């Protein structure tokens, strides 16, 4: 029998390291110690501000963290999806929730089939995004939090809240830089800290960001690069303070740019923008100057370099890598925190299943899971580039010419023959798909990729138009972010939320 682990060291205290420490502390027996080491000299990356809906679910359903404290300290706003300024239509929504792949009562086919003329018509969240609204009201005029939302949050605020939560559950956090390691084959024997002290644990989580100190640095796991197919490798980032009357947009904007694309993320007090570009198609100076021209209110700017890809295995011996140190793809769909939550659930479940023993069968399974996650994201992001005809610069010509990976090509081929069908989704998509048919169809309908099926009959079109009137009517009374924040910041809101929770059956 292998010896069960009783001590864990997490290297890094960015969002990945702190969330890993919290997860392991909360999900493993209390006898397992969890210690975080972080280097104040190196610091955190400080970017990463949009999430997907799995993030609130991870924090509040899975980890059972305190939502009120989160709102008070992190000050997030809600994100209902992505507004793409993209493709032959000029724009389209990628709304969270199920819209394209579900059928409204009385319709023969999923809603995606009727949304060709107007993707905003697929469901109420897209319509709300179009009108800068965020949630429908309940009978008392209070927001109905329906679960199909992520957040816009500031990385630095998130990290400081996570640190406080981690300390509260007994995670110890030490300021210390790892300067060396000793290994036995594919295991780390100990870490050397600040050039002298030896730190030992049974298990190590590498959350050291792009440096990947343990997985890559010490264990020399090779990197599988996507650089030939996801060619953006830099971002210039900046923002400005919001002025009164400037409405908070409840979605991320992704806008086509000559050598890449640009995001806009709204926070309560300021707006953050970034131009993600390929250094093969523009220079840093050119990118910065275009970014400033398009965003004259931008104050200081910052350049961030990255590479898209992942390490071949994320878990080797007694080291499991999470967050940017395991892999990263350009932030088009804000997948990093999403992948992190998936990784941490899988890691905690594997350690629980193995009764804290490091079993090779569970490690192999974890690595297969992680490989599948990266592979789907890779194809999904390439589809964004393949069909965007909004600009015809050398960058976009190059991206459109790139062949899709096999799995993504199969999904697109199915769509071109069968349209946004919900048939056989379990055979078509990768197992445990992160985006589901909903995500794939949102992109393909949004980018006007044609399919062969006959258009809806005139009767169906008439009924679809009538449905739109009902949708418009429902959305007319939807609430803006500002309206909701005015009540969220009040003690009465949290009193109501607590009462609602205590009324729920256990
Ligand atoms: C341009 C850009 C935009 C992004 N946008 C998004 C987004 O919208 N949504 C999203 O989900 N993600 C986004 N990301 C990804 C984002 O960076 C991650 O989600 C997230 O912040 C995870 O960071 P991390 O904790 O892995 O790394 P980091 O924040 O870099 O933390 C690394 C930690 O390791 C420590 N460390 C490193 N080496 C040592 C050492 N030798 N000794 C001791 N400590 C050490 C550091 O001090 C630090 O504490 C974006 C990334 C980029 C580059």
XYZ file of C-alpha atoms and ligand atoms in Angstrom:
559
model
C 0.000 0.000 0.000
C 1.178 3.490 -0.811
C 1.480 5.997 2.009
C -1.417 8.486 1.991
C -0.409 12.119 1.677
C -0.640 14.214 4.819
C 1.066 17.456 3.765
C 0.601 19.635 0.690
C 2.634 22.629 -0.454
C 1.061 24.938 -3.035
C 3.582 27.036 -4.932
C 2.017 30.373 -5.849
C -0.670 32.645 -4.465
C -2.368 33.986 -7.553
C -5.973 32.997 -8.188
C -4.834 29.450 -9.078
C -2.724 28.815 -5.962
C -5.200 30.281 -3.500
C -8.189 28.531 -5.025
C -6.227 25.267 -5.039
C -5.332 25.683 -1.358
C -8.936 26.501 -0.423
C -10.287 23.547 -2.390
C -7.875 21.021 -0.931
C -8.323 22.368 2.580
C -12.105 22.159 2.309
C -12.418 18.885 0.410
C -9.695 16.757 2.026
C -9.624 15.577 5.653
C -8.633 18.242 8.180
C -5.490 16.266 9.094
C -3.932 17.110 5.705
C -1.917 20.331 6.109
C -1.992 22.873 3.280
C 0.760 25.484 3.040
C 1.152 28.153 0.346
C 4.522 29.651 -0.640
C 4.568 32.837 -2.671
C 7.161 35.291 -3.819
C 6.286 38.962 -3.252
C 9.216 39.817 -5.548
C 7.676 37.910 -8.484
C 4.088 38.911 -7.597
C 0.950 37.841 -9.468
C 0.070 38.339 -13.120
C -2.780 40.701 -12.192
C -4.883 40.088 -15.326
C -7.867 37.771 -15.737
C -11.093 39.601 -15.207
C -13.888 37.764 -17.016
C -15.373 34.446 -15.916
C -17.827 31.887 -17.216
C -20.874 30.605 -15.232
C -18.932 27.711 -13.722
C -17.014 30.200 -11.553
C -19.873 31.352 -9.263
C -21.075 27.733 -9.139
C -17.599 26.644 -8.024
C -17.284 29.323 -5.333
C -20.732 29.154 -3.799
C -22.165 25.683 -4.548
C -19.030 23.556 -4.521
C -16.828 25.426 -2.017
C -19.728 26.977 -0.091
C -17.916 30.298 0.308
C -19.711 33.356 1.656
C -21.330 35.198 -1.231
C -22.019 38.396 0.675
C -18.380 38.762 1.716
C -17.358 38.087 -1.889
C -19.610 40.866 -3.154
C -18.451 43.287 -0.509
C -14.753 42.705 -1.040
C -14.351 41.732 -4.686
C -17.072 44.090 -5.978
C -17.874 42.077 -9.112
C -20.518 42.849 -11.709
C -22.429 40.259 -13.720
C -21.432 39.064 -17.158
C -24.196 37.584 -19.322
C -22.005 36.563 -22.238
C -19.796 38.001 -24.954
C -20.773 40.622 -27.480
C -18.760 39.819 -30.583
C -18.014 42.619 -33.042
C -17.123 39.973 -35.505
C -18.060 37.989 -38.613
C -20.178 38.854 -41.668
C -23.075 40.195 -39.582
C -20.803 42.775 -37.965
C -21.887 41.603 -34.496
C -23.576 38.766 -32.616
C -24.113 37.666 -29.018
C -22.712 34.606 -27.294
C -25.196 34.550 -24.418
C -24.686 32.200 -21.460
C -27.466 29.659 -20.877
C -29.346 27.479 -23.334
C -30.871 29.276 -26.292
C -29.922 27.739 -29.637
C -30.087 24.116 -28.588
C -33.508 24.130 -26.862
C -36.946 24.103 -28.533
C -39.695 26.453 -27.419
C -43.102 24.833 -27.030
C -44.823 24.362 -30.364
C -41.674 24.531 -32.515
C -40.420 21.493 -34.382
C -36.755 22.310 -34.172
C -34.340 23.893 -31.706
C -34.437 27.695 -31.564
C -31.114 27.945 -33.397
C -32.908 27.009 -36.637
C -35.081 30.113 -36.442
C -32.295 32.487 -35.383
C -30.412 32.711 -38.670
C -31.867 36.156 -39.429
C -31.245 37.521 -35.929
C -29.128 35.661 -33.360
C -30.325 38.056 -30.634
C -33.744 36.445 -31.073
C -32.571 33.007 -29.896
C -33.320 33.686 -26.234
C -33.997 36.294 -23.581
C -30.385 36.712 -22.423
C -29.188 37.789 -25.876
C -32.086 40.264 -26.051
C -31.206 41.613 -22.618
C -27.553 42.012 -23.633
C -28.678 44.035 -26.638
C -30.502 46.406 -24.293
C -27.717 46.538 -21.641
C -30.025 44.733 -19.188
C -28.846 41.976 -16.910
C -31.636 40.077 -15.064
C -35.400 39.702 -15.345
C -37.323 40.819 -12.254
C -39.379 38.464 -10.068
C -42.925 39.318 -8.955
C -41.549 41.713 -6.328
C -39.304 43.535 -8.783
C -36.171 41.833 -7.373
C -33.587 40.300 -9.761
C -34.108 36.660 -10.675
C -30.571 35.225 -10.564
C -31.050 32.415 -13.050
C -27.589 30.841 -12.890
C -26.507 31.672 -16.468
C -24.004 34.354 -15.521
C -20.337 34.857 -14.842
C -18.568 37.890 -13.404
C -16.330 40.744 -14.317
C -13.911 41.070 -11.426
C -10.550 42.618 -10.730
C -7.829 40.014 -10.362
C -6.082 41.861 -7.516
C -9.296 42.174 -5.458
C -10.154 38.522 -6.140
C -6.726 37.379 -4.970
C -6.858 39.383 -1.751
C -10.336 38.025 -0.931
C -9.164 34.455 -1.663
C -6.196 34.960 0.635
C -8.462 35.982 3.522
C -10.805 33.021 2.883
C -7.879 30.598 2.710
C -6.383 31.840 5.985
C -9.773 31.551 7.632
C -9.983 27.814 6.906
C -6.466 27.128 8.177
C -4.233 27.466 5.105
C -0.830 28.869 6.067
C 0.696 31.370 3.644
C 4.415 32.171 3.691
C 6.291 34.844 1.756
C 9.242 32.886 0.381
C 10.793 32.323 -3.026
C 11.563 28.833 -4.264
C 15.107 28.980 -5.590
C 15.850 25.281 -6.051
C 14.419 21.784 -5.976
C 15.648 18.234 -5.375
C 14.034 15.428 -7.343
C 13.940 11.631 -7.304
C 12.950 10.499 -10.800
C 9.558 12.017 -11.457
C 8.987 13.126 -7.867
C 10.007 16.267 -6.019
C 11.912 15.383 -2.842
C 12.055 18.899 -1.430
C 12.076 22.588 -2.304
C 14.853 25.017 -1.453
C 13.466 28.336 -0.312
C 15.317 31.672 -0.347
C 18.556 29.847 -1.126
C 18.742 27.974 2.171
C 15.661 26.553 3.912
C 14.420 23.109 2.860
C 10.644 22.675 2.586
C 9.204 19.151 2.224
C 5.705 17.891 1.492
C 4.101 14.655 0.308
C 2.369 16.441 -2.538
C 3.005 19.699 -4.415
C 0.595 21.870 -6.390
C 2.432 23.980 -8.930
C 0.512 27.244 -9.322
C 3.524 29.384 -10.166
C 1.935 30.955 -13.248
C 3.757 31.057 -16.583
C 7.031 30.174 -14.821
C 5.763 26.624 -14.146
C 8.607 26.195 -11.662
C 7.926 22.591 -10.651
C 6.205 20.892 -13.588
C 8.389 22.425 -16.258
C 11.343 23.842 -14.329
C 12.083 20.901 -12.046
C 10.395 17.930 -13.746
C 11.069 19.133 -17.328
C 7.633 18.225 -18.661
C 7.532 19.297 -22.354
C 5.220 22.060 -23.576
C 2.727 21.385 -26.373
C 2.442 24.660 -28.166
C -0.593 25.942 -30.089
C 1.490 28.862 -31.394
C 1.161 27.781 -35.061
C -2.630 27.832 -34.933
C -3.522 30.290 -32.157
C -1.064 32.904 -33.253
C -1.772 35.799 -30.867
C 1.019 36.094 -28.312
C 0.830 39.581 -26.782
C -1.684 41.936 -25.216
C -1.536 45.649 -24.555
C -3.788 46.400 -21.603
C -5.193 49.659 -20.221
C -8.344 51.327 -18.979
C -10.053 54.416 -17.629
C -12.218 55.572 -14.758
C -15.926 55.400 -15.477
C -17.751 58.711 -15.512
C -21.306 59.256 -14.271
C -23.977 58.248 -16.766
C -21.709 55.777 -18.607
C -23.768 52.517 -18.291
C -22.092 49.313 -17.091
C -22.157 46.764 -19.908
C -23.262 43.343 -18.572
C -21.094 41.460 -21.079
C -17.529 41.313 -22.350
C -17.001 42.827 -25.783
C -14.645 41.091 -28.228
C -13.915 43.315 -31.181
C -12.097 42.395 -34.372
C -8.807 44.307 -34.797
C -6.349 44.348 -37.727
C -3.854 41.947 -36.110
C -6.033 40.302 -33.458
C -8.945 41.374 -31.320
C -9.744 43.649 -28.452
C -11.702 43.124 -25.220
C -13.761 45.525 -23.159
C -14.605 44.555 -19.585
C -16.740 46.870 -17.460
C -16.279 47.156 -13.717
C -18.175 49.321 -11.257
C -15.673 52.164 -11.197
C -13.661 51.670 -14.354
C -13.459 50.096 -17.793
C -10.656 47.732 -18.774
C -9.564 47.160 -22.364
C -6.924 45.020 -23.995
C -5.704 44.450 -27.561
C -4.612 40.835 -28.058
C -2.396 40.602 -31.148
C 0.101 38.529 -33.044
C 3.674 39.852 -32.956
C 4.163 38.260 -36.394
C 1.659 40.723 -37.900
C 2.213 43.976 -36.001
C 4.818 45.579 -33.762
C 4.359 46.484 -30.094
C 4.535 50.204 -30.938
C 1.973 49.898 -33.725
C -0.377 47.889 -31.494
C -0.053 50.364 -28.635
C -0.672 53.313 -30.872
C -3.776 51.750 -32.467
C -5.054 50.739 -29.023
C -4.739 54.331 -27.790
C -6.328 55.733 -30.938
C -9.368 53.468 -30.525
C -9.542 54.167 -26.770
C -8.586 57.796 -26.257
C -9.526 57.670 -22.567
C -6.948 54.981 -21.792
C -4.465 56.123 -19.168
C -1.325 53.993 -18.659
C -0.779 50.832 -20.694
C 0.962 47.566 -19.911
C 2.306 44.854 -22.226
C 1.741 41.163 -21.402
C 3.465 38.342 -23.321
C 2.020 34.841 -23.407
C 2.040 31.659 -25.431
C -0.928 29.397 -26.095
C -0.535 25.716 -25.286
C -0.211 23.360 -22.337
C 2.243 20.949 -20.773
C 1.871 17.416 -22.097
C 0.875 16.126 -18.666
C -0.376 18.350 -15.860
C 0.156 15.797 -13.118
C 3.542 14.083 -12.870
C 4.529 12.026 -9.803
C 3.787 14.089 -6.714
C 3.280 17.383 -8.591
C 0.020 18.580 -10.089
C 0.080 21.846 -11.955
C -2.955 24.144 -12.150
C -3.781 27.556 -13.633
C -1.345 29.272 -15.983
C 1.491 26.952 -14.943
C -0.352 23.969 -16.496
C -1.472 25.714 -19.674
C -2.928 28.845 -21.125
C -4.745 29.841 -24.270
C -5.344 33.379 -25.361
C -8.199 34.928 -23.357
C -10.873 35.109 -26.105
C -13.437 33.061 -24.166
C -12.069 33.790 -20.673
C -11.378 30.092 -20.224
C -8.520 30.234 -17.671
C -10.602 30.465 -14.491
C -13.103 28.030 -16.008
C -10.366 25.437 -16.628
C -8.931 26.101 -13.176
C -12.271 25.241 -11.521
C -12.505 22.047 -13.599
C -8.927 21.094 -12.710
C -9.474 21.633 -9.002
C -12.685 19.603 -8.887
C -10.916 16.774 -10.741
C -7.834 16.960 -8.498
C -9.850 16.915 -5.256
C -12.024 14.062 -6.569
C -8.949 12.035 -7.615
C -7.314 12.424 -4.204
C -10.570 11.500 -2.474
C -11.085 8.481 -4.730
C -7.497 7.312 -4.123
C -7.895 7.775 -0.337
C -5.032 10.258 -0.515
C -2.698 7.755 -2.202
C -0.999 8.876 -5.428
C -2.302 6.115 -7.716
C -0.942 5.998 -11.248
C -4.330 4.992 -12.719
C -5.935 8.134 -11.255
C -3.030 10.305 -12.372
C -3.352 8.923 -15.940
C -7.078 9.593 -15.913
C -6.528 13.150 -14.724
C -4.010 13.752 -17.502
C -6.430 12.402 -20.107
C -9.144 14.652 -18.787
C -6.824 17.657 -18.926
C -5.648 16.823 -22.480
C -9.319 16.653 -23.616
C -10.100 20.006 -22.037
C -7.228 21.742 -23.873
C -8.006 19.997 -27.117
C -11.634 21.183 -27.154
C -10.667 24.758 -26.250
C -8.048 24.775 -28.997
C -10.568 23.818 -31.708
C -13.270 26.067 -30.292
C -11.022 29.134 -30.362
C -9.855 28.357 -33.888
C -13.485 28.436 -35.061
C -13.599 32.094 -33.960
C -10.781 32.845 -36.389
C -11.813 30.569 -39.229
C -15.096 32.286 -40.041
C -14.468 35.912 -39.124
C -14.706 37.830 -42.397
C -15.154 41.284 -40.854
C -11.619 42.423 -41.777
C -9.422 41.309 -44.625
C -5.959 42.125 -43.284
C -3.008 39.722 -43.735
C -3.557 38.505 -40.128
C -7.166 37.521 -40.808
C -6.366 36.000 -44.208
C -3.737 33.862 -42.524
C -6.102 32.761 -39.724
C -8.936 31.866 -42.115
C -6.563 29.661 -44.139
C -5.515 27.549 -41.139
C -7.075 24.051 -41.164
C -9.204 23.189 -38.132
C -8.141 20.322 -35.864
C -9.985 17.064 -36.596
C -12.587 17.245 -33.806
C -13.525 20.851 -34.532
C -13.707 20.106 -38.286
C -16.113 17.220 -37.558
C -18.384 19.443 -35.463
C -18.392 22.179 -38.121
C -19.031 19.567 -40.857
C -22.020 18.219 -38.917
C -23.387 21.749 -38.536
C -22.981 22.515 -42.248
C -25.104 19.469 -43.130
C -27.582 19.397 -40.259
C -27.733 22.928 -38.875
C -27.969 23.730 -35.134
C -29.478 20.331 -34.394
C -29.558 18.853 -30.913
C -29.417 15.341 -32.394
C -26.544 13.136 -31.257
C -24.829 15.761 -29.181
C -23.360 13.024 -26.988
C -21.680 11.395 -29.997
C -20.659 14.591 -31.692
C -18.998 16.561 -28.917
C -16.041 15.542 -26.792
C -16.988 13.894 -23.511
C -17.645 16.459 -20.792
C -17.649 19.245 -23.384
C -17.154 22.624 -21.760
C -19.072 24.560 -24.373
C -21.808 22.087 -25.305
C -23.717 22.311 -28.577
C -24.951 25.660 -27.250
C -21.487 27.216 -27.394
C -20.561 25.736 -30.766
C -23.886 26.710 -32.366
C -23.750 30.231 -30.927
C -20.472 30.755 -32.740
C -21.476 29.121 -36.005
C -24.919 30.743 -36.277
C -23.389 34.027 -35.068
C -20.744 33.913 -37.811
C -23.374 32.993 -40.383
C -21.876 29.657 -41.360
C -24.553 28.295 -43.735
C -26.243 24.911 -43.416
C -28.162 22.867 -45.993
C -31.541 22.342 -44.302
C -34.616 24.048 -45.750
C -35.574 27.335 -44.077
C -38.593 27.330 -41.712
C -42.054 27.352 -43.324
C -43.950 30.682 -43.541
C -46.247 29.505 -40.696
C -43.261 28.753 -38.482
C -41.698 32.098 -39.337
C -44.916 33.834 -38.375
C -45.048 32.018 -35.039
C -41.364 32.840 -34.458
C -42.122 36.533 -35.061
C -44.972 36.329 -32.522
C -42.569 34.737 -30.045
C -40.273 37.721 -30.519
C -43.030 40.072 -29.408
C -43.454 38.051 -26.196
C -39.673 38.048 -25.661
C -39.467 41.819 -26.151
C -42.284 42.292 -23.692
C -40.548 40.176 -21.017
C -37.237 41.932 -21.499
C -38.789 45.419 -21.349
C -38.971 45.181 -17.561
C -35.514 43.640 -17.113
C -33.128 45.369 -14.704
C -29.836 47.122 -15.400
C -26.640 46.421 -13.442
C -26.908 49.812 -11.741
C -30.471 49.097 -10.572
C -29.413 45.784 -9.057
C -26.248 47.126 -7.427
C -28.340 49.756 -5.669
C -30.137 46.949 -3.808
C -27.211 44.476 -3.574
C -25.183 46.934 -1.546
C -27.995 47.275 0.987
C -28.235 45.019 4.083
C -31.894 44.297 3.131
C -30.773 42.424 -0.003
C -28.556 40.038 1.957
C -31.217 39.579 4.596
C -33.618 38.483 1.826
C -30.936 36.228 0.314
C -30.284 34.554 3.689
C -33.993 34.044 4.272
C -34.367 32.513 0.802
C -31.486 30.134 1.513
C -32.859 29.007 4.881
C -36.231 28.317 3.251
C -34.570 25.960 0.749
C -34.773 22.244 1.617
C -31.408 20.829 2.766
C -3.763 39.008 -21.450
C -4.446 38.040 -20.525
C -5.803 38.160 -20.262
C -6.452 37.238 -19.434
N -7.801 37.333 -19.258
C -8.440 36.370 -18.552
C -9.853 36.403 -18.374
O -10.550 37.312 -18.829
N -10.426 35.399 -17.673
C -9.707 34.384 -17.123
O -10.284 33.473 -16.538
N -8.365 34.373 -17.224
C -7.723 35.313 -17.928
N -6.359 35.282 -18.031
C -5.604 34.255 -17.304
C -5.257 34.706 -15.878
O -3.938 35.098 -15.883
C -5.532 33.557 -14.934
O -6.930 33.315 -14.916
C -5.266 33.710 -13.474
O -4.978 34.949 -13.069
C -4.342 32.638 -12.926
O -3.088 33.064 -12.631
P -2.121 32.095 -11.833
O -2.537 32.062 -10.400
O -2.010 30.813 -12.562
O -0.719 32.837 -11.979
P -0.134 34.159 -11.305
O -1.156 35.177 -10.975
O 0.985 34.580 -12.189
O 0.459 33.643 -9.914
C 1.666 32.940 -9.824
C 2.102 32.862 -8.360
O 3.265 32.059 -8.248
C 4.237 32.718 -7.472
N 5.571 32.245 -7.850
C 6.077 32.052 -9.098
N 7.332 31.587 -9.026
C 7.625 31.459 -7.704
C 8.767 31.042 -6.969
N 9.897 30.636 -7.564
N 8.717 31.060 -5.625
C 7.604 31.463 -4.964
N 6.493 31.874 -5.605
C 6.515 31.880 -6.956
C 3.997 34.183 -7.755
O 4.568 35.014 -6.779
C 2.455 34.197 -7.739
O 2.007 34.257 -6.404
C -5.697 36.199 -18.833
C -4.322 36.102 -19.062
C -3.698 37.002 -19.910
C -2.226 36.850 -20.150
